[in-house]
């Protein structure tokens, strides 16, 4: 009987749900592995899963300093989409969205993917022109995108404030964009990786590296030394600090990015709605809470909570778009430490230390990248060369100047 089949659920119900075994692994660290992944967020867990599944590696550990999913992967606003301007980003994020579309089945875990559509508002004729240009580029990249008139928007989002301080002129949409439940994505990858034999080691902080002749041979951790010929850093806002311990300087700034939710209400918002001009975005969760986000707190920080001025600015933006939200109470507010690069594209692949890999710089938009990030990093680690989808995202671009400038892709500037 499979774990969550109807007869299994019925049997557990009859037993008063007293005999469930652990769904997720919580292992003690072993002295040696074939590969160690640092960071139990979505990227680390997905990388471990694909290493085991696609490359047959079995002695793998994910080392997490806290508990899995308590970093940015469990703190984001859950938006998934692939409407990127430049071809390398477009191909990569489209692969990720395709993987998301099959992820519940692949991992046998309902990640609650809701492709409700993501809308970008335009507030001036000039912005409409820019969005047309972007939509054209996205379509040329083979990804779906459409322009929207004001009449379209009135039909799609009737509660929008069309005649406010920033009148709405139209917008654009990616209909396959939407949301997926962030905790479920983390737990799904953790459970699937665990089933393939990956050790998930929590409460285990990596404090340093063992490097001989420019080659990594293991890590120092709060629970002892662990040997491994391949080590991958997937630690988001701690990327630059951790890499520094391996003698590598990463072009990454760590800042707090915050979000908040209101008390739950009946369905009001039908899509994810973003406005670059009011500098905010809103959506409604399946529980009815209105989710609001905006810009990052513009100073370096390792605190997982944002400041009050940005909270206030985000609330103002949301109310500019939907004035009726002003009558709701904020229920929760939080932040994650995001790892932002100069071109806001990720840093993935090899490092100057042999056997040491990096998956970072995910910044404010790496949740949507988790499946493809894991798949391509696993390939890169197994083959010791960058997967074709991530060659543009290597560290080398900061020396050559071949940046992939996706600063405008996040909807609101960071
Ligand atoms: C408020 C907010 C909203 C966002 N909204 C979106 C969105 O709508 N869509 C989107 O695509 N992206 C969004 N993002 C970005 C997205 O959440 C991240 O890019 C993504 O989750 C990064 O995943 P990760 O696995 O790299 O990092 P994380 O999930 O942060 O995982 C890194 C892990 O590494 C661990 N770690 C750190 N240092 C060490 C160490 N020395 N040893 C061991 N473990 C260590 C941490 O504890 C953490 O668990 C948002 C982020 C925030 C904060």
Coordinates of C-alpha atoms and ligand atoms in Angstrom, one line a residue:
X1 CA 0.0 0.0 0.0
X2 CA 1.5 3.3 -1.0
X3 CA 2.0 5.8 1.8
X4 CA -0.7 8.3 0.9
X5 CA -3.1 6.0 -1.0
X6 CA -6.8 6.1 -0.1
X7 CA -6.7 2.8 1.9
X8 CA -3.6 4.0 3.7
X9 CA -5.2 7.3 4.7
X10 CA -8.4 5.5 5.8
X11 CA -6.4 3.1 7.9
X12 CA -4.5 5.9 9.6
X13 CA -7.8 7.7 10.2
X14 CA -9.2 4.6 11.9
X15 CA -6.1 4.5 14.1
X16 CA -6.5 8.1 15.1
X17 CA -3.4 9.2 13.1
X18 CA -1.1 7.9 15.9
X19 CA 1.2 5.6 13.8
X20 CA 2.5 7.8 11.0
X21 CA 6.2 7.4 10.5
X22 CA 8.5 10.4 9.8
X23 CA 8.0 11.8 6.3
X24 CA 11.3 13.7 6.2
X25 CA 14.7 12.4 7.1
X26 CA 16.8 14.0 9.9
X27 CA 20.2 12.3 9.7
X28 CA 23.4 12.5 11.7
X29 CA 26.4 13.5 9.7
X30 CA 28.8 10.8 8.4
X31 CA 32.6 11.4 8.2
X32 CA 32.7 11.2 4.3
X33 CA 30.4 11.7 1.3
X34 CA 30.8 11.8 -2.5
X35 CA 29.2 15.2 -2.5
X36 CA 28.2 17.7 0.1
X37 CA 25.6 20.4 -0.6
X38 CA 25.6 23.3 1.9
X39 CA 22.2 24.8 2.5
X40 CA 18.9 23.1 2.9
X41 CA 16.8 25.5 0.9
X42 CA 15.1 24.7 -2.3
X43 CA 18.2 25.0 -4.4
X44 CA 20.4 22.8 -2.2
X45 CA 17.7 20.1 -1.8
X46 CA 16.8 20.1 -5.5
X47 CA 20.5 19.8 -6.4
X48 CA 20.9 16.8 -4.1
X49 CA 17.7 15.2 -5.5
X50 CA 18.8 15.5 -9.2
X51 CA 22.4 14.4 -8.3
X52 CA 20.9 11.2 -6.9
X53 CA 18.2 10.7 -9.5
X54 CA 19.9 11.7 -12.7
X55 CA 23.5 10.9 -11.9
X56 CA 23.1 7.9 -9.7
X57 CA 25.2 9.4 -6.9
X58 CA 24.2 8.0 -3.5
X59 CA 26.6 9.2 -0.9
X60 CA 25.3 12.8 -0.7
X61 CA 24.6 15.0 2.3
X62 CA 22.7 18.3 2.5
X63 CA 24.1 20.2 5.4
X64 CA 21.7 22.8 6.9
X65 CA 22.7 25.1 9.7
X66 CA 19.1 25.5 10.9
X67 CA 16.1 23.5 9.7
X68 CA 15.3 23.0 6.0
X69 CA 13.2 25.6 4.3
X70 CA 13.6 28.3 7.0
X71 CA 15.7 30.5 4.7
X72 CA 14.4 32.4 1.6
X73 CA 12.7 29.3 0.2
X74 CA 10.2 29.3 3.0
X75 CA 9.9 33.1 3.1
X76 CA 9.1 34.2 -0.4
X77 CA 5.9 35.3 -2.1
X78 CA 5.8 32.1 -4.2
X79 CA 5.6 33.7 -7.7
X80 CA 6.7 31.5 -10.5
X81 CA 7.0 32.7 -14.2
X82 CA 9.5 32.6 -17.1
X83 CA 8.9 36.0 -18.8
X84 CA 12.6 37.0 -19.0
X85 CA 14.1 39.4 -21.6
X86 CA 17.5 37.9 -22.4
X87 CA 17.8 34.6 -24.1
X88 CA 20.0 32.8 -21.5
X89 CA 17.6 33.7 -18.7
X90 CA 14.5 33.0 -20.8
X91 CA 15.7 29.5 -21.7
X92 CA 16.7 28.7 -18.1
X93 CA 13.5 30.1 -16.4
X94 CA 11.3 28.5 -19.0
X95 CA 12.9 25.1 -18.3
X96 CA 12.2 25.8 -14.6
X97 CA 8.6 26.6 -15.2
X98 CA 8.2 23.5 -17.4
X99 CA 9.7 21.4 -14.5
X100 CA 7.3 23.1 -12.1
X101 CA 4.4 22.1 -14.3
X102 CA 5.2 18.5 -13.8
X103 CA 6.7 18.7 -10.3
X104 CA 3.8 17.4 -8.2
X105 CA 3.8 14.2 -10.2
X106 CA 7.6 14.0 -10.4
X107 CA 7.9 14.2 -6.6
X108 CA 4.5 12.7 -5.7
X109 CA 3.8 15.8 -3.6
X110 CA 1.1 18.4 -4.2
X111 CA 3.0 21.7 -4.6
X112 CA -0.3 23.5 -5.2
X113 CA 0.9 25.0 -8.5
X114 CA -1.7 27.6 -9.5
X115 CA -1.0 29.1 -13.0
X116 CA -3.4 31.9 -12.4
X117 CA -1.4 34.4 -14.6
X118 CA 0.9 37.2 -13.7
X119 CA 0.1 40.7 -14.8
X120 CA 2.5 43.7 -15.1
X121 CA 0.7 47.0 -15.1
X122 CA 1.7 50.0 -17.2
X123 CA 1.0 53.5 -16.1
X124 CA 2.1 55.6 -19.0
X125 CA 2.3 55.4 -22.8
X126 CA 6.0 55.1 -22.5
X127 CA 5.7 52.1 -20.2
X128 CA 3.2 50.5 -22.6
X129 CA 5.9 50.9 -25.3
X130 CA 8.5 49.3 -23.1
X131 CA 6.2 46.4 -22.2
X132 CA 5.4 45.9 -25.9
X133 CA 9.2 45.6 -26.5
X134 CA 9.5 43.1 -23.7
X135 CA 6.5 41.1 -24.8
X136 CA 8.0 40.9 -28.3
X137 CA 11.3 39.7 -26.9
X138 CA 9.7 37.1 -24.7
X139 CA 7.6 35.8 -27.6
X140 CA 10.7 35.7 -29.8
X141 CA 12.3 33.5 -27.0
X142 CA 9.4 31.1 -27.4
X143 CA 7.6 32.0 -24.2
X144 CA 4.0 33.0 -23.8
X145 CA 3.2 36.7 -23.2
X146 CA 0.4 39.1 -24.2
X147 CA -0.4 42.8 -24.1
X148 CA -3.5 43.9 -22.1
X149 CA -5.8 46.9 -22.7
X150 CA -7.5 48.8 -19.9
X151 CA -10.7 47.0 -20.8
X152 CA -9.0 43.6 -20.5
X153 CA -7.7 44.6 -17.1
X154 CA -11.2 45.8 -15.9
X155 CA -12.5 42.4 -16.8
X156 CA -9.5 40.5 -15.2
X157 CA -9.0 42.6 -12.0
X158 CA -12.2 44.7 -11.4
X159 CA -11.0 45.9 -8.0
X160 CA -7.9 47.7 -9.4
X161 CA -7.7 51.5 -9.0
X162 CA -7.7 52.7 -12.6
X163 CA -7.9 56.4 -12.0
X164 CA -5.6 56.8 -9.0
X165 CA -2.4 58.8 -8.6
X166 CA -0.9 56.6 -11.2
X167 CA -3.6 56.0 -13.8
X168 CA -3.4 52.5 -15.5
X169 CA -2.9 52.6 -19.2
X170 CA -2.8 48.8 -19.8
X171 CA -0.3 46.1 -19.1
X172 CA 1.0 42.7 -20.1
X173 CA 0.6 39.1 -18.9
X174 CA 2.2 35.7 -18.8
X175 CA -0.7 33.4 -18.3
X176 CA 1.4 30.4 -17.3
X177 CA 2.9 32.4 -14.5
X178 CA 1.4 32.1 -11.0
X179 CA 2.2 30.6 -7.7
X180 CA 3.2 27.4 -6.0
X181 CA 3.3 26.6 -2.3
X182 CA 6.9 27.3 -1.1
X183 CA 7.0 24.9 1.9
X184 CA 5.6 22.1 -0.3
X185 CA 8.4 22.6 -2.8
X186 CA 11.0 22.3 -0.1
X187 CA 9.4 19.4 1.6
X188 CA 8.8 17.6 -1.7
X189 CA 12.4 17.8 -2.8
X190 CA 13.6 16.9 0.7
X191 CA 11.4 13.8 0.9
X192 CA 12.2 12.7 -2.7
X193 CA 16.0 13.2 -2.1
X194 CA 15.7 11.3 1.2
X195 CA 14.0 8.4 -0.5
X196 CA 17.0 8.2 -2.9
X197 CA 19.4 7.9 0.0
X198 CA 20.4 11.6 0.5
X199 CA 21.3 12.4 4.1
X200 CA 19.5 15.5 5.3
X201 CA 21.6 16.9 8.2
X202 CA 20.0 19.8 10.1
X203 CA 21.5 21.9 12.8
X204 CA 24.9 21.5 11.1
X205 CA 26.6 24.8 10.1
X206 CA 29.5 24.8 7.7
X207 CA 32.2 26.9 9.3
X208 CA 35.1 26.4 6.8
X209 CA 36.6 24.4 4.0
X210 CA 39.5 21.9 3.7
X211 CA 41.4 23.0 0.6
X212 CA 44.7 21.4 -0.6
X213 CA 46.4 22.5 -3.8
X214 CA 43.4 24.6 -4.8
X215 CA 41.2 21.5 -4.5
X216 CA 38.4 21.1 -2.0
X217 CA 38.6 17.9 0.1
X218 CA 35.9 18.6 2.7
X219 CA 34.2 21.0 5.1
X220 CA 34.5 21.9 8.7
X221 CA 31.2 22.0 10.5
X222 CA 29.7 22.6 13.9
X223 CA 29.3 18.8 14.1
X224 CA 32.8 17.9 13.0
X225 CA 34.9 17.5 9.9
X226 CA 33.3 15.9 6.8
X227 CA 35.3 14.8 3.8
X228 CA 34.0 15.2 0.2
X229 CA 35.6 15.7 -3.2
X230 CA 32.7 17.8 -4.4
X231 CA 31.1 20.6 -2.4
X232 CA 28.3 22.9 -3.5
X233 CA 27.4 26.2 -1.7
X234 CA 23.7 27.0 -2.0
X235 CA 23.3 29.4 1.0
X236 CA 21.6 32.4 -0.6
X237 CA 22.3 35.5 1.6
X238 CA 25.3 33.9 3.2
X239 CA 27.0 33.1 -0.1
X240 CA 29.6 35.9 0.0
X241 CA 30.4 35.3 3.6
X242 CA 30.8 31.5 3.1
X243 CA 32.8 31.8 -0.1
X244 CA 35.2 34.2 1.7
X245 CA 36.1 31.3 3.9
X246 CA 37.3 29.4 0.8
X247 CA 39.2 32.5 -0.3
X248 CA 36.7 33.5 -3.0
X249 CA 35.3 37.0 -3.3
X250 CA 31.7 36.9 -4.7
X251 CA 30.1 40.0 -6.3
X252 CA 27.0 39.6 -4.1
X253 CA 25.3 42.0 -1.7
X254 CA 23.1 40.6 1.1
X255 CA 20.0 42.6 1.9
X256 CA 16.7 42.0 3.7
X257 CA 13.7 41.6 1.4
X258 CA 10.4 41.6 3.2
X259 CA 6.8 40.6 2.6
X260 CA 3.6 40.5 4.5
X261 CA 0.1 39.1 4.5
X262 CA -3.3 40.5 5.6
X263 CA -6.0 38.7 7.4
X264 CA -7.8 36.3 5.1
X265 CA -10.7 37.5 3.0
X266 CA -13.0 36.1 0.3
X267 CA -11.5 35.9 -3.3
X268 CA -10.6 39.4 -4.4
X269 CA -7.5 39.1 -6.6
X270 CA -7.5 36.7 -9.5
X271 CA -3.8 37.1 -10.6
X272 CA -0.4 38.1 -9.4
X273 CA -0.4 41.8 -10.1
X274 CA 2.9 43.8 -10.3
X275 CA 3.5 47.5 -10.8
X276 CA 7.0 48.8 -11.3
X277 CA 5.8 52.3 -10.9
X278 CA 4.1 52.0 -7.5
X279 CA 6.9 49.6 -6.7
X280 CA 4.9 46.8 -5.3
X281 CA 3.1 43.5 -6.1
X282 CA 0.1 41.7 -4.7
X283 CA -1.6 38.4 -4.9
X284 CA -4.0 36.3 -2.8
X285 CA -3.1 33.0 -1.3
X286 CA -5.3 29.9 -1.3
X287 CA -6.0 30.7 2.4
X288 CA -7.4 34.1 1.4
X289 CA -4.6 36.2 2.8
X290 CA -3.5 39.1 0.5
X291 CA 0.3 38.8 0.0
X292 CA 2.2 42.1 -0.5
X293 CA 5.8 42.7 -1.5
X294 CA 8.0 45.4 -2.9
X295 CA 11.6 46.6 -2.9
X296 CA 14.4 45.4 -0.7
X297 CA 15.6 47.3 2.4
X298 CA 18.5 49.2 0.8
X299 CA 21.3 48.4 3.2
X300 CA 23.3 45.3 4.0
X301 CA 21.8 43.1 6.6
X302 CA 21.7 39.6 7.9
X303 CA 18.5 40.2 9.9
X304 CA 15.5 38.1 8.8
X305 CA 13.1 41.0 9.3
X306 CA 12.7 44.2 7.4
X307 CA 12.4 47.8 8.6
X308 CA 9.2 49.6 9.2
X309 CA 9.7 52.3 6.4
X310 CA 9.7 49.6 3.7
X311 CA 6.8 47.9 5.3
X312 CA 4.9 51.2 5.2
X313 CA 6.0 51.8 1.5
X314 CA 4.8 48.3 0.5
X315 CA 1.4 48.8 2.2
X316 CA 1.1 52.2 0.4
X317 CA 1.9 50.6 -3.0
X318 CA -0.7 47.8 -2.4
X319 CA -3.3 50.4 -1.4
X320 CA -2.5 52.5 -4.4
X321 CA -3.4 49.5 -6.6
X322 CA -6.3 48.3 -4.5
X323 CA -7.6 51.0 -2.2
X324 CA -10.0 48.6 -0.5
X325 CA -7.1 46.7 1.0
X326 CA -6.7 49.7 3.4
X327 CA -9.4 48.3 5.6
X328 CA -7.6 45.0 6.3
X329 CA -5.2 44.3 9.1
X330 CA -1.6 43.0 8.5
X331 CA -1.3 39.6 10.1
X332 CA 2.3 38.7 9.6
X333 CA 5.4 40.4 8.2
X334 CA 8.9 38.8 7.7
X335 CA 12.0 39.0 5.6
X336 CA 14.7 36.9 4.1
X337 CA 18.3 37.7 3.3
X338 CA 18.6 37.9 -0.4
X339 CA 21.8 37.6 -2.4
X340 CA 21.9 40.3 -5.1
X341 CA 24.4 40.4 -7.9
X342 CA 25.2 43.5 -10.0
X343 CA 23.2 42.2 -13.0
X344 CA 20.5 40.5 -10.8
X345 CA 21.2 37.2 -12.5
X346 CA 22.4 34.2 -10.6
X347 CA 26.0 33.0 -10.0
X348 CA 26.1 29.3 -10.9
X349 CA 28.8 26.8 -11.7
X350 CA 32.5 26.3 -11.0
X351 CA 34.7 28.4 -8.7
X352 CA 38.5 29.0 -8.7
X353 CA 38.7 26.1 -6.2
X354 CA 38.4 22.7 -7.9
X355 CA 35.5 20.6 -6.7
X356 CA 33.8 23.6 -5.1
X357 CA 30.7 24.8 -6.8
X358 CA 28.3 27.8 -6.3
X359 CA 24.6 28.2 -6.7
X360 CA 23.9 31.7 -5.5
X361 CA 23.0 35.2 -6.4
X362 CA 19.4 34.1 -6.6
X363 CA 18.4 37.4 -5.1
X364 CA 14.7 38.3 -5.1
X365 CA 13.7 35.8 -7.8
X366 CA 15.3 32.4 -7.2
X367 CA 12.2 30.5 -6.0
X368 CA 10.9 30.1 -9.5
X369 CA 14.4 28.8 -10.5
X370 CA 14.5 25.9 -7.9
X371 CA 13.8 23.0 -10.2
X372 CA 16.0 24.1 -13.1
X373 CA 18.7 25.3 -10.7
X374 CA 18.8 21.9 -9.0
X375 CA 18.8 20.0 -12.3
X376 CA 21.6 22.1 -14.0
X377 CA 23.7 22.3 -10.8
X378 CA 23.5 18.5 -10.4
X379 CA 24.7 18.1 -14.0
X380 CA 27.5 20.6 -13.4
X381 CA 28.7 18.8 -10.3
X382 CA 28.5 15.4 -11.9
X383 CA 30.4 16.5 -15.0
X384 CA 32.6 19.2 -13.5
X385 CA 31.7 21.7 -16.3
X386 CA 28.7 24.1 -16.5
X387 CA 25.5 22.7 -17.9
X388 CA 24.7 24.4 -21.2
X389 CA 21.7 26.3 -19.7
X390 CA 23.9 28.0 -17.2
X391 CA 27.1 28.9 -19.1
X392 CA 26.0 32.6 -19.2
X393 CA 25.7 32.6 -15.4
X394 CA 29.3 31.7 -14.4
X395 CA 31.5 33.9 -12.2
X396 CA 33.7 34.7 -15.3
X397 CA 31.1 37.2 -16.6
X398 CA 32.2 39.7 -14.0
X399 CA 35.7 39.6 -15.5
X400 CA 34.7 39.7 -19.1
X401 CA 31.8 42.1 -18.7
X402 CA 29.3 39.8 -20.4
X403 CA 26.6 40.5 -17.9
X404 CA 23.0 39.2 -18.2
X405 CA 21.3 42.4 -17.1
X406 CA 17.9 41.3 -15.8
X407 CA 17.4 44.2 -13.4
X408 CA 14.1 45.1 -15.1
X409 CA 12.8 41.5 -14.9
X410 CA 11.9 41.4 -11.3
X411 CA 8.9 43.8 -11.8
X412 CA 10.0 46.0 -8.9
X413 CA 13.6 47.3 -8.8
X414 CA 15.9 46.0 -6.1
Ligands
LIG1 C1 10.3 38.2 1.0 C2 10.8 37.4 -0.2 C3 10.0 37.3 -1.4 C4 10.5 36.6 -2.5 N1 9.6 36.3 -3.5 C5 10.0 35.5 -4.5 C6 9.0 35.2 -5.5 O1 7.9 35.6 -5.5 N2 9.5 34.4 -6.6 C7 10.8 34.0 -6.7 O2 11.1 33.4 -7.7 N3 11.7 34.3 -5.7 C8 11.3 35.0 -4.6 N4 12.2 35.3 -3.6 C9 13.6 34.8 -3.7 C10 13.7 33.3 -3.4 O3 13.0 33.1 -2.2 C11 15.1 32.9 -3.2 O4 15.9 33.3 -4.3 C12 15.3 31.4 -3.1 O5 14.4 30.8 -2.2 C13 16.7 31.0 -2.8 O6 16.8 29.6 -2.5 P1 18.1 29.0 -1.9 O7 17.9 27.6 -1.7 O8 19.2 29.5 -2.6 O9 18.2 29.8 -0.5 P2 17.5 29.5 1.0 O10 16.2 29.0 0.9 O11 17.7 30.8 1.8 O12 18.4 28.4 1.6 C14 19.8 28.6 2.0 C15 20.0 27.8 3.2 O13 21.4 27.8 3.6 C16 21.5 27.8 5.0 N5 22.8 28.2 5.3 C17 23.4 29.4 5.3 N6 24.7 29.4 5.7 C18 24.9 28.1 6.0 C19 26.1 27.4 6.5 N7 27.2 28.1 6.7 N8 26.0 26.1 6.7 C20 24.9 25.4 6.5 N9 23.8 26.0 6.0 C21 23.8 27.3 5.8 C22 20.4 28.7 5.4 O14 20.0 28.4 6.8 C23 19.3 28.4 4.5 O15 18.3 27.4 4.9 C24 11.8 36.0 -2.5 C25 12.6 36.1 -1.4 C26 12.1 36.8 -0.2 C27 13.0 36.9 1.0

